[in-house]
Amino acid sequence: MKFITEKMRGLATVLAVLALPLAATAQSVTDVEGDGPAFLQVIHNAADPGAAEVDIYLNGTLLLDDFAFREATGFTELESGVEYTIGVAPGNSTGAGDIIADFQVTLSANTSYIAVANGVLSPDDFSANPDELSIAFNLEIIADVDQEAASADDVIINVFHGATDAPAVDINARAAAPVTLVPNASYADAATITVGPAAYILDVNVAGTDLTAAAFDADLSAAGGAAVTVLASGFLDVEANQWGEQFGLLAVFSDGTTALLPALTASAQVIHNAADPGVAEVDVYLNGALFATDFPFRAATPFLELPAGLSHYISFAAPGSESIDDAIATFEVALGEGELWHLVANGVLTPGDFAANPDGAETDFNVFALIEARDQAETAGNVEFRVWHGATDAPSVDLRLTAGGAVLAGNLGYGEVSDYLSVAADEYVVDVTAAGDGNAVVGTYTLDVSSLADQAVLALASGFLSPAGNNDGEAFEILVVLADGTTLTLPVGTSIDSDLAALPGTFELKGNFPNPFNPTTNIQFAIPAASDVTLTVYDMLGRQVAVLVNGTLSAGTHTATFDASNLSSGTYMYRLQAGNFVETSKMMLIK
């Protein structure tokens, strides 16, 4: 990411585009010996977790030690006309005897080559290629490449399809009339194109269709005169591929600098509203990686940015889990570009041990995807909220103004969500009643939203109407979730403002999630009363690297986001000071 921001910053209009024919990359390079040297760049693009780090040998001598997935070398000068044996061994190899695959190449004089380590070690353990192409581990050779463009008005792009589980694709430059840069590229195909130095949005489409699998920002406006290799990298479906790295476009420059192109994103907020005591706390995994530990009932994340168009997997495990293998449930979601979703974990693990839903709805533990969420009000100055029914033992309900007033959300059954309501930032008294019966009041709530102007809120029916009939789970309440992950419960007859003061009983630094992280993480803390709060991040030498909060906050649970895009991997400390309360904790940045 550093190279993208420092060397490719800026915006420009699209200049010339020249698409050249595709050529298969797996070549037997046996050209005759010439008078000058050859040049070779090596790229590790094999997403198999078993090959996350490899050792590369040249004619039996160690060339690259612990060469990691998505790393690359610069162009290395080699003698031409000589047959070389390139060997690949596990990252912990002790010598050439550990080589598991080797490849012979003979390089021509005054010619540059790119060798891409790609594929998987045991194809039967991975998702097959949709076009039935071999995905066995291989060293793919792209021959006769340029290390730079001849003109500062051009950028040369070598495109390589290295995603084993992806079908043939078209690479299109987004515009009023989209331009196909690379048509019908199958796995292990390569093409070379020349474009102008500009900012592009690249759509990766299933070949011959308008179906966009993923989209990426490629800002080449400051890259005039450069040559770059862009590789389809990782897996479309991580669950079916040993939880390997997710699909992306990897940019590799002639000096060996690498960067993942930023994906166009969607946003999702994860909410734990499953009242089953068996999942009172859970570990949460995102795409196979640990995201949050001991995530409690009625907790929520802020809205999280996720690559759009790809499948994402949310998994839940008991606290103290060791890996994704301990997950008790996994759910797949795929968000479109720019979409916002609420993802609500709800239901019970064994419905037979709990009260049935009065309307006959299924109450199995599940993730409910509430599309068309909002992270702020669309009408300035107003508060906008929608209501979701998540109480497994409750019948269909209405939300109405008290004393027989207007119905705000009608006939909501379990698992159903209302449209957004836009109201003035004021105080309201509402009843939750049985559907169609304003006299059957479940609870009356004073909703004081006068302090929430411009915010969008999700209100959830949460817990059990009858705890005794549901393994003594948490009692019914209204859970209010704000876009920043703040959660509030509204016991009968109380307001949001009073609950803000009552929710946390003590000061608490709750921790950060995800941890480890790259490059952002969310730090949660609770304060029982309005306080002057400072939240500061330090490196292990005690140097201050960020101040996340410095001001007065109201009582409640708060979340601060730490972006470490410009910092190096390592352990960092974060320190919360609120009044006389001081606590410090650690977090790990891994890039």
XYZ file of C-alpha atoms in Angstrom, residues 13-512:
500
model
C -8.438 11.231 -17.319
C -7.997 7.947 -19.117
C -5.523 8.245 -21.974
C -4.751 5.678 -24.662
C -5.583 2.006 -24.196
C -4.056 -0.738 -26.312
C -5.161 -4.314 -25.691
C -2.822 -6.991 -27.068
C -3.616 -10.667 -27.649
C -3.380 -13.194 -24.850
C -0.486 -15.650 -24.659
C -0.089 -18.718 -22.477
C 2.598 -18.131 -19.872
C 3.843 -21.658 -19.254
C 6.755 -21.773 -21.713
C 9.795 -23.917 -22.351
C 12.439 -21.205 -22.676
C 15.209 -22.625 -24.875
C 16.291 -19.735 -27.102
C 19.825 -19.748 -28.426
C 22.660 -18.161 -26.494
C 23.339 -14.495 -27.194
C 26.023 -11.972 -26.384
C 24.389 -10.151 -23.465
C 22.879 -11.056 -20.092
C 19.305 -12.058 -19.323
C 17.161 -10.635 -16.530
C 14.767 -12.540 -14.263
C 12.141 -11.371 -11.755
C 10.540 -13.929 -9.404
C 7.038 -13.473 -7.924
C 5.438 -15.703 -5.267
C 1.731 -15.881 -6.157
C 0.890 -19.407 -4.932
C -1.995 -18.889 -2.491
C -1.802 -22.421 -1.033
C -1.387 -21.863 2.754
C 1.070 -24.772 2.703
C 3.342 -22.644 0.511
C 2.915 -19.377 2.411
C 6.709 -19.195 2.644
C 9.111 -21.031 0.346
C 12.839 -21.183 -0.271
C 14.007 -20.672 -3.873
C 17.168 -22.406 -5.096
C 19.118 -21.618 -8.279
C 21.205 -24.565 -9.475
C 21.127 -25.985 -5.954
C 22.220 -22.771 -4.217
C 19.808 -20.902 -1.974
C 18.652 -17.764 -3.796
C 15.660 -16.596 -1.722
C 15.101 -17.582 1.916
C 11.574 -17.619 3.397
C 10.121 -16.029 0.261
C 6.564 -15.112 1.260
C 3.295 -15.176 -0.677
C 2.867 -11.912 -2.612
C 6.556 -11.009 -2.372
C 8.738 -10.365 -5.422
C 12.331 -9.730 -6.370
C 13.615 -7.042 -8.666
C 15.061 -8.067 -12.014
C 18.244 -10.084 -11.406
C 20.966 -10.200 -14.070
C 21.864 -13.760 -15.156
C 24.103 -15.288 -17.800
C 22.166 -16.064 -20.956
C 22.235 -19.297 -22.922
C 22.749 -21.388 -19.779
C 20.196 -23.885 -18.507
C 19.165 -23.005 -14.964
C 17.358 -25.239 -12.527
C 15.036 -23.282 -10.268
C 14.044 -25.313 -7.220
C 11.269 -24.649 -4.725
C 11.466 -25.957 -1.159
C 9.493 -25.383 2.056
C 10.382 -22.230 3.943
C 12.202 -24.188 6.631
C 14.465 -26.061 4.214
C 18.026 -26.892 5.210
C 19.413 -27.468 1.729
C 18.741 -28.444 -1.864
C 17.742 -31.910 -0.693
C 14.463 -30.446 0.550
C 13.399 -29.209 -2.906
C 9.851 -30.386 -3.709
C 9.641 -29.078 -7.289
C 12.178 -27.893 -9.819
C 11.982 -26.263 -13.229
C 14.519 -25.885 -16.042
C 14.818 -22.617 -17.955
C 17.283 -21.259 -20.506
C 17.241 -17.493 -20.882
C 17.950 -15.520 -24.053
C 20.394 -12.642 -24.250
C 19.163 -9.103 -23.657
C 15.739 -10.406 -22.662
C 13.754 -9.946 -19.455
C 11.574 -12.661 -17.923
C 9.110 -12.946 -15.050
C 8.814 -16.277 -13.224
C 5.572 -16.634 -11.250
C 5.319 -19.368 -8.616
C 1.636 -20.278 -8.763
C -0.872 -23.039 -8.106
C -1.411 -25.438 -5.205
C 0.625 -28.359 -3.908
C -2.266 -30.854 -3.613
C -4.976 -29.934 -6.153
C -7.453 -32.484 -4.773
C -7.545 -30.532 -1.500
C -8.664 -27.332 -3.228
C -11.564 -26.109 -5.313
C -11.175 -27.154 -8.942
C -10.705 -24.566 -11.648
C -14.118 -23.805 -13.237
C -12.604 -24.199 -16.714
C -11.073 -27.585 -15.745
C -7.504 -26.301 -16.060
C -4.679 -27.789 -14.024
C -3.988 -25.862 -10.816
C -0.944 -27.894 -9.766
C 1.964 -25.874 -8.404
C 4.071 -24.576 -11.280
C 6.591 -21.940 -12.272
C 4.917 -19.899 -14.986
C 7.309 -17.955 -17.262
C 6.323 -14.657 -18.869
C 8.945 -14.016 -21.555
C 10.215 -10.915 -23.330
C 8.827 -8.319 -20.924
C 9.860 -4.689 -20.555
C 11.315 -3.359 -17.316
C 10.114 0.147 -18.132
C 8.057 1.950 -20.745
C 9.792 3.785 -23.571
C 7.806 6.952 -22.919
C 6.691 8.825 -19.807
C 3.302 9.002 -21.515
C 2.861 5.229 -21.227
C 2.509 2.602 -18.514
C 3.152 -1.014 -19.504
C 1.010 -3.557 -17.642
C 1.676 -7.287 -17.741
C -1.548 -9.017 -16.672
C -1.441 -12.560 -15.252
C -4.426 -14.698 -14.180
C -3.194 -16.526 -11.093
C -6.415 -17.256 -9.159
C -6.861 -21.022 -9.288
C -10.603 -21.090 -8.517
C -11.585 -18.200 -10.795
C -13.105 -18.687 -14.249
C -11.984 -16.909 -17.390
C -12.370 -13.163 -16.918
C -12.429 -9.868 -18.767
C -10.548 -6.900 -17.300
C -12.467 -3.714 -18.093
C -11.607 -0.070 -17.476
C -14.737 1.517 -16.073
C -16.027 4.444 -18.117
C -19.258 5.700 -19.663
C -18.452 3.173 -22.386
C -16.339 0.503 -20.626
C -13.090 -0.435 -22.365
C -12.055 -4.082 -22.335
C -8.335 -4.103 -21.586
C -7.885 -7.880 -21.402
C -10.544 -10.181 -22.870
C -11.220 -13.802 -21.928
C -8.173 -14.469 -19.725
C -8.200 -18.015 -18.335
C -6.145 -19.289 -15.418
C -2.375 -18.985 -16.112
C -2.943 -16.760 -19.161
C -0.964 -13.541 -19.560
C -1.337 -10.424 -21.649
C 0.537 -7.150 -22.039
C -1.243 -3.831 -22.456
C -0.121 -0.207 -22.642
C -2.186 2.527 -21.026
C -1.775 6.191 -20.240
C -0.743 7.344 -16.757
C -4.193 7.909 -15.243
C -6.507 6.793 -12.463
C -8.558 3.724 -13.411
C -11.285 1.611 -11.899
C -10.733 -1.966 -13.040
C -13.738 -4.287 -13.186
C -13.011 -8.019 -13.145
C -15.935 -9.582 -15.015
C -16.802 -13.170 -15.778
C -15.647 -13.447 -19.389
C -18.206 -12.314 -21.933
C -20.707 -11.069 -19.327
C -21.633 -7.928 -17.403
C -21.244 -9.797 -14.084
C -18.550 -8.011 -12.048
C -16.836 -10.312 -9.553
C -14.715 -7.546 -8.015
C -13.578 -3.991 -8.727
C -10.348 -2.211 -7.852
C -8.791 1.253 -7.853
C -5.625 1.463 -9.964
C -4.165 4.952 -9.698
C -1.385 5.055 -12.301
C -1.390 8.819 -12.704
C 2.163 9.134 -11.328
C 3.493 5.937 -12.918
C 4.331 7.253 -16.389
C 7.305 5.407 -17.851
C 6.902 2.427 -15.497
C 6.208 -1.229 -16.169
C 4.053 -3.128 -13.691
C 2.774 -6.680 -13.476
C -0.795 -7.076 -12.179
C -1.718 -10.566 -11.019
C -5.068 -12.060 -10.081
C -4.067 -13.427 -6.699
C -5.676 -15.490 -3.943
C -8.968 -17.379 -3.840
C -12.513 -16.311 -4.668
C -13.841 -18.832 -2.126
C -11.534 -19.032 0.879
C -13.693 -21.590 2.718
C -13.311 -24.103 -0.128
C -9.563 -23.475 -0.329
C -8.074 -24.178 3.103
C -8.821 -20.605 4.264
C -6.133 -19.184 2.017
C -5.814 -15.481 1.248
C -8.784 -13.754 -0.383
C -8.850 -12.733 -4.041
C -7.192 -9.458 -4.975
C -5.144 -7.781 -7.679
C -1.441 -7.723 -6.830
C 0.715 -5.034 -8.459
C 4.438 -5.812 -8.797
C 6.927 -3.204 -9.990
C 10.280 -3.744 -11.652
C 12.194 -3.039 -8.432
C 10.271 -5.784 -6.581
C 7.895 -3.438 -4.772
C 4.455 -5.028 -4.336
C 1.048 -3.612 -3.421
C -2.496 -4.938 -3.402
C -4.727 -2.656 -5.432
C -7.443 -1.213 -3.173
C -10.719 -3.025 -3.715
C -13.927 -1.075 -4.078
C -15.810 -1.771 -0.906
C -19.078 -2.409 0.844
C -19.742 -2.007 4.575
C -21.245 -4.322 7.175
C -21.953 -4.050 10.884
C -21.915 -7.295 12.899
C -24.330 -7.504 15.852
C -24.553 -10.320 18.424
C -28.243 -10.635 19.358
C -28.460 -14.401 19.981
C -29.929 -14.754 23.492
C -29.089 -18.477 23.811
C -26.940 -18.712 26.998
C -24.743 -21.189 25.114
C -23.447 -18.346 22.955
C -23.373 -15.611 25.581
C -19.822 -14.933 24.399
C -18.289 -16.051 21.110
C -15.071 -15.826 19.162
C -15.718 -14.372 15.719
C -13.754 -15.304 12.593
C -13.841 -13.365 9.333
C -12.760 -15.329 6.265
C -11.010 -17.865 8.469
C -8.993 -15.330 10.498
C -9.737 -14.543 14.140
C -11.535 -11.204 14.234
C -12.842 -10.780 17.806
C -12.490 -12.787 21.012
C -15.099 -13.117 23.761
C -17.599 -11.059 21.742
C -20.571 -10.712 24.126
C -24.327 -10.858 23.634
C -25.647 -7.423 22.642
C -22.272 -6.202 21.373
C -21.732 -4.722 17.913
C -18.886 -3.696 15.675
C -18.753 -0.389 13.815
C -19.456 -0.589 10.101
C -16.536 -2.532 8.611
C -15.260 -2.067 5.067
C -15.131 -5.302 3.049
C -14.159 -5.916 -0.578
C -17.339 -5.792 -2.633
C -18.515 -8.601 -4.863
C -16.612 -11.364 -3.071
C -17.921 -14.041 -0.732
C -17.131 -13.365 2.914
C -17.461 -15.940 5.671
C -18.436 -15.098 9.250
C -17.818 -17.918 11.706
C -18.595 -18.277 15.402
C -16.775 -20.416 17.951
C -16.800 -20.867 21.705
C -14.509 -18.507 23.651
C -10.914 -19.674 23.765
C -11.064 -21.249 20.315
C -7.743 -22.106 18.717
C -8.639 -21.808 15.030
C -11.443 -21.693 12.494
C -11.633 -25.479 12.881
C -13.411 -24.873 16.211
C -16.275 -22.928 14.593
C -19.788 -24.008 15.518
C -21.399 -22.156 12.614
C -20.239 -20.407 9.438
C -22.300 -18.113 7.222
C -21.583 -16.738 3.749
C -22.434 -13.189 2.669
C -21.632 -11.239 -0.505
C -22.160 -7.484 -0.582
C -22.445 -5.365 -3.692
C -20.305 -2.306 -4.295
C -21.253 0.566 -1.996
C -23.873 -1.448 -0.110
C -24.340 -1.254 3.670
C -25.708 -4.238 5.602
C -26.529 -5.078 9.186
C -25.446 -8.670 9.902
C -27.279 -9.910 13.000
C -26.309 -13.173 14.699
C -29.549 -14.450 16.222
C -31.478 -17.542 17.229
C -30.685 -20.592 19.366
C -28.341 -23.533 18.814
C -30.853 -26.285 19.668
C -34.418 -25.036 19.051
C -35.929 -28.099 20.726
C -34.545 -26.908 24.064
C -36.239 -23.503 23.813
C -39.767 -22.157 23.498
C -41.113 -22.316 19.967
C -41.900 -19.143 18.081
C -45.665 -18.438 18.401
C -45.947 -17.808 14.668
C -44.109 -21.004 13.756
C -40.959 -19.251 12.510
C -37.710 -21.205 12.585
C -35.403 -20.036 15.375
C -32.146 -21.840 14.537
C -28.944 -19.879 15.127
C -28.349 -17.851 11.990
C -26.953 -14.631 10.583
C -29.672 -12.339 9.282
C -28.568 -9.969 6.520
C -30.471 -6.690 6.727
C -29.708 -4.931 3.474
C -29.971 -1.214 2.692
C -28.609 -0.175 6.073
C -27.635 3.422 6.786
C -24.647 4.749 8.707
C -26.086 8.263 8.970
C -29.429 9.977 8.537
C -30.393 10.969 5.021
C -32.332 13.996 6.288
C -30.079 16.520 8.005
C -30.943 17.107 11.653
C -33.237 14.080 11.907
C -32.772 10.681 13.534
C -33.554 7.674 11.339
C -34.162 4.216 12.732
C -35.528 0.892 11.681
C -36.809 -1.934 13.863
C -35.845 -5.611 13.650
C -37.633 -8.451 15.434
C -35.072 -10.743 17.060
C -36.979 -12.216 20.044
C -37.411 -15.907 19.252
C -40.374 -16.519 21.610
C -42.294 -13.334 20.762
C -45.229 -13.143 18.332
C -45.538 -10.608 15.549
C -45.576 -7.074 16.938
C -46.399 -3.467 16.139
C -44.400 -0.432 17.187
C -46.803 2.445 17.762
C -47.030 5.756 19.507
C -48.386 5.185 22.997
C -52.059 5.248 23.990
C -53.352 3.929 20.688
C -51.325 6.283 18.535
C -50.154 5.811 14.953
C -48.448 2.548 13.980
C -44.798 3.238 13.163
C -43.855 -0.332 12.199
C -46.621 -2.858 11.699
C -46.911 -6.636 11.869
C -43.206 -7.437 12.260
C -42.644 -11.178 12.597
C -39.503 -12.828 13.927
C -36.579 -12.064 11.606
C -38.351 -9.196 9.832
C -37.213 -5.575 9.601
C -39.160 -2.363 9.110
C -38.417 0.470 6.733
C -36.459 3.408 8.100
C -38.412 6.061 9.998
C -37.101 9.626 9.867
C -38.078 11.682 12.909
C -37.032 14.925 14.526
C -34.346 14.639 17.209
C -36.793 14.748 20.121
C -38.394 12.594 22.827
C -41.033 9.977 21.964
C -43.100 7.469 23.942
C -43.838 4.245 22.052
C -45.504 0.930 22.787
C -44.502 -2.506 21.561
C -47.789 -4.371 21.141
C -49.068 -7.607 19.687
C -49.637 -7.150 15.963
C -53.009 -5.547 15.278
C -53.883 -5.176 18.973
C -52.943 -1.833 20.473
C -54.182 -2.960 23.890
C -51.803 -5.950 24.185
C -48.754 -3.949 25.277
C -45.460 -5.825 25.664
C -43.649 -2.725 26.900
C -43.671 1.055 26.841
C -40.464 2.903 26.057
C -39.478 6.536 26.252
C -37.138 7.122 23.343
C -35.187 10.287 23.970
C -33.241 10.719 20.730
C -32.707 14.430 21.138
C -28.933 13.888 21.299
C -28.779 11.709 18.169
C -29.383 14.222 15.374
C -28.023 13.102 11.978
C -27.577 9.515 13.178
C -29.048 6.270 11.856
C -30.030 3.647 14.415
C -31.079 -0.009 14.428
C -33.494 -0.999 17.217
C -33.769 -4.730 17.897
C -36.227 -6.800 19.892
C -33.727 -8.720 22.001
C -33.869 -11.518 24.570
C -36.753 -13.743 25.683
C -40.278 -12.775 26.747
C -40.116 -15.779 29.075
C -36.566 -16.391 30.354
C -37.809 -19.290 32.519
C -39.013 -21.108 29.404
C -35.723 -20.494 27.607
C -32.961 -21.859 29.825
C -32.930 -18.655 31.883
C -31.638 -16.595 28.989
C -31.606 -12.808 29.038
C -34.992 -11.106 29.415
C -36.684 -9.144 26.647
C -35.353 -5.634 26.068
C -34.969 -3.207 23.208
C -31.362 -3.098 21.971
C -30.300 0.099 20.226
C -27.212 -0.025 17.979
C -25.490 3.082 16.642
C -23.323 3.136 13.531
C -20.087 3.404 15.539
C -20.823 0.147 17.392
C -22.199 1.758 20.554
C -24.981 -0.427 22.015
C -27.707 0.616 24.470
C -30.529 -1.331 26.075
C -33.822 0.317 26.951
C -35.554 -1.296 29.936
C -39.245 -0.560 30.112
C -39.956 3.073 30.893
C -36.445 4.460 30.434
C -34.928 6.705 27.812
C -31.799 6.502 25.736
C -30.238 9.350 27.715
C -30.797 7.700 31.098
C -29.578 4.377 29.785
C -26.381 5.984 28.529
C -25.531 6.799 32.127
C -26.671 3.454 33.477
C -25.192 0.999 30.968
C -21.556 0.722 32.135
C -21.096 0.287 35.864
C -17.355 0.933 35.773
C -14.600 2.283 33.578
C -13.313 -0.487 31.318
C -10.838 -0.844 28.475
C -12.538 -3.707 26.644
C -9.776 -4.387 24.106
C -9.386 -4.197 20.349
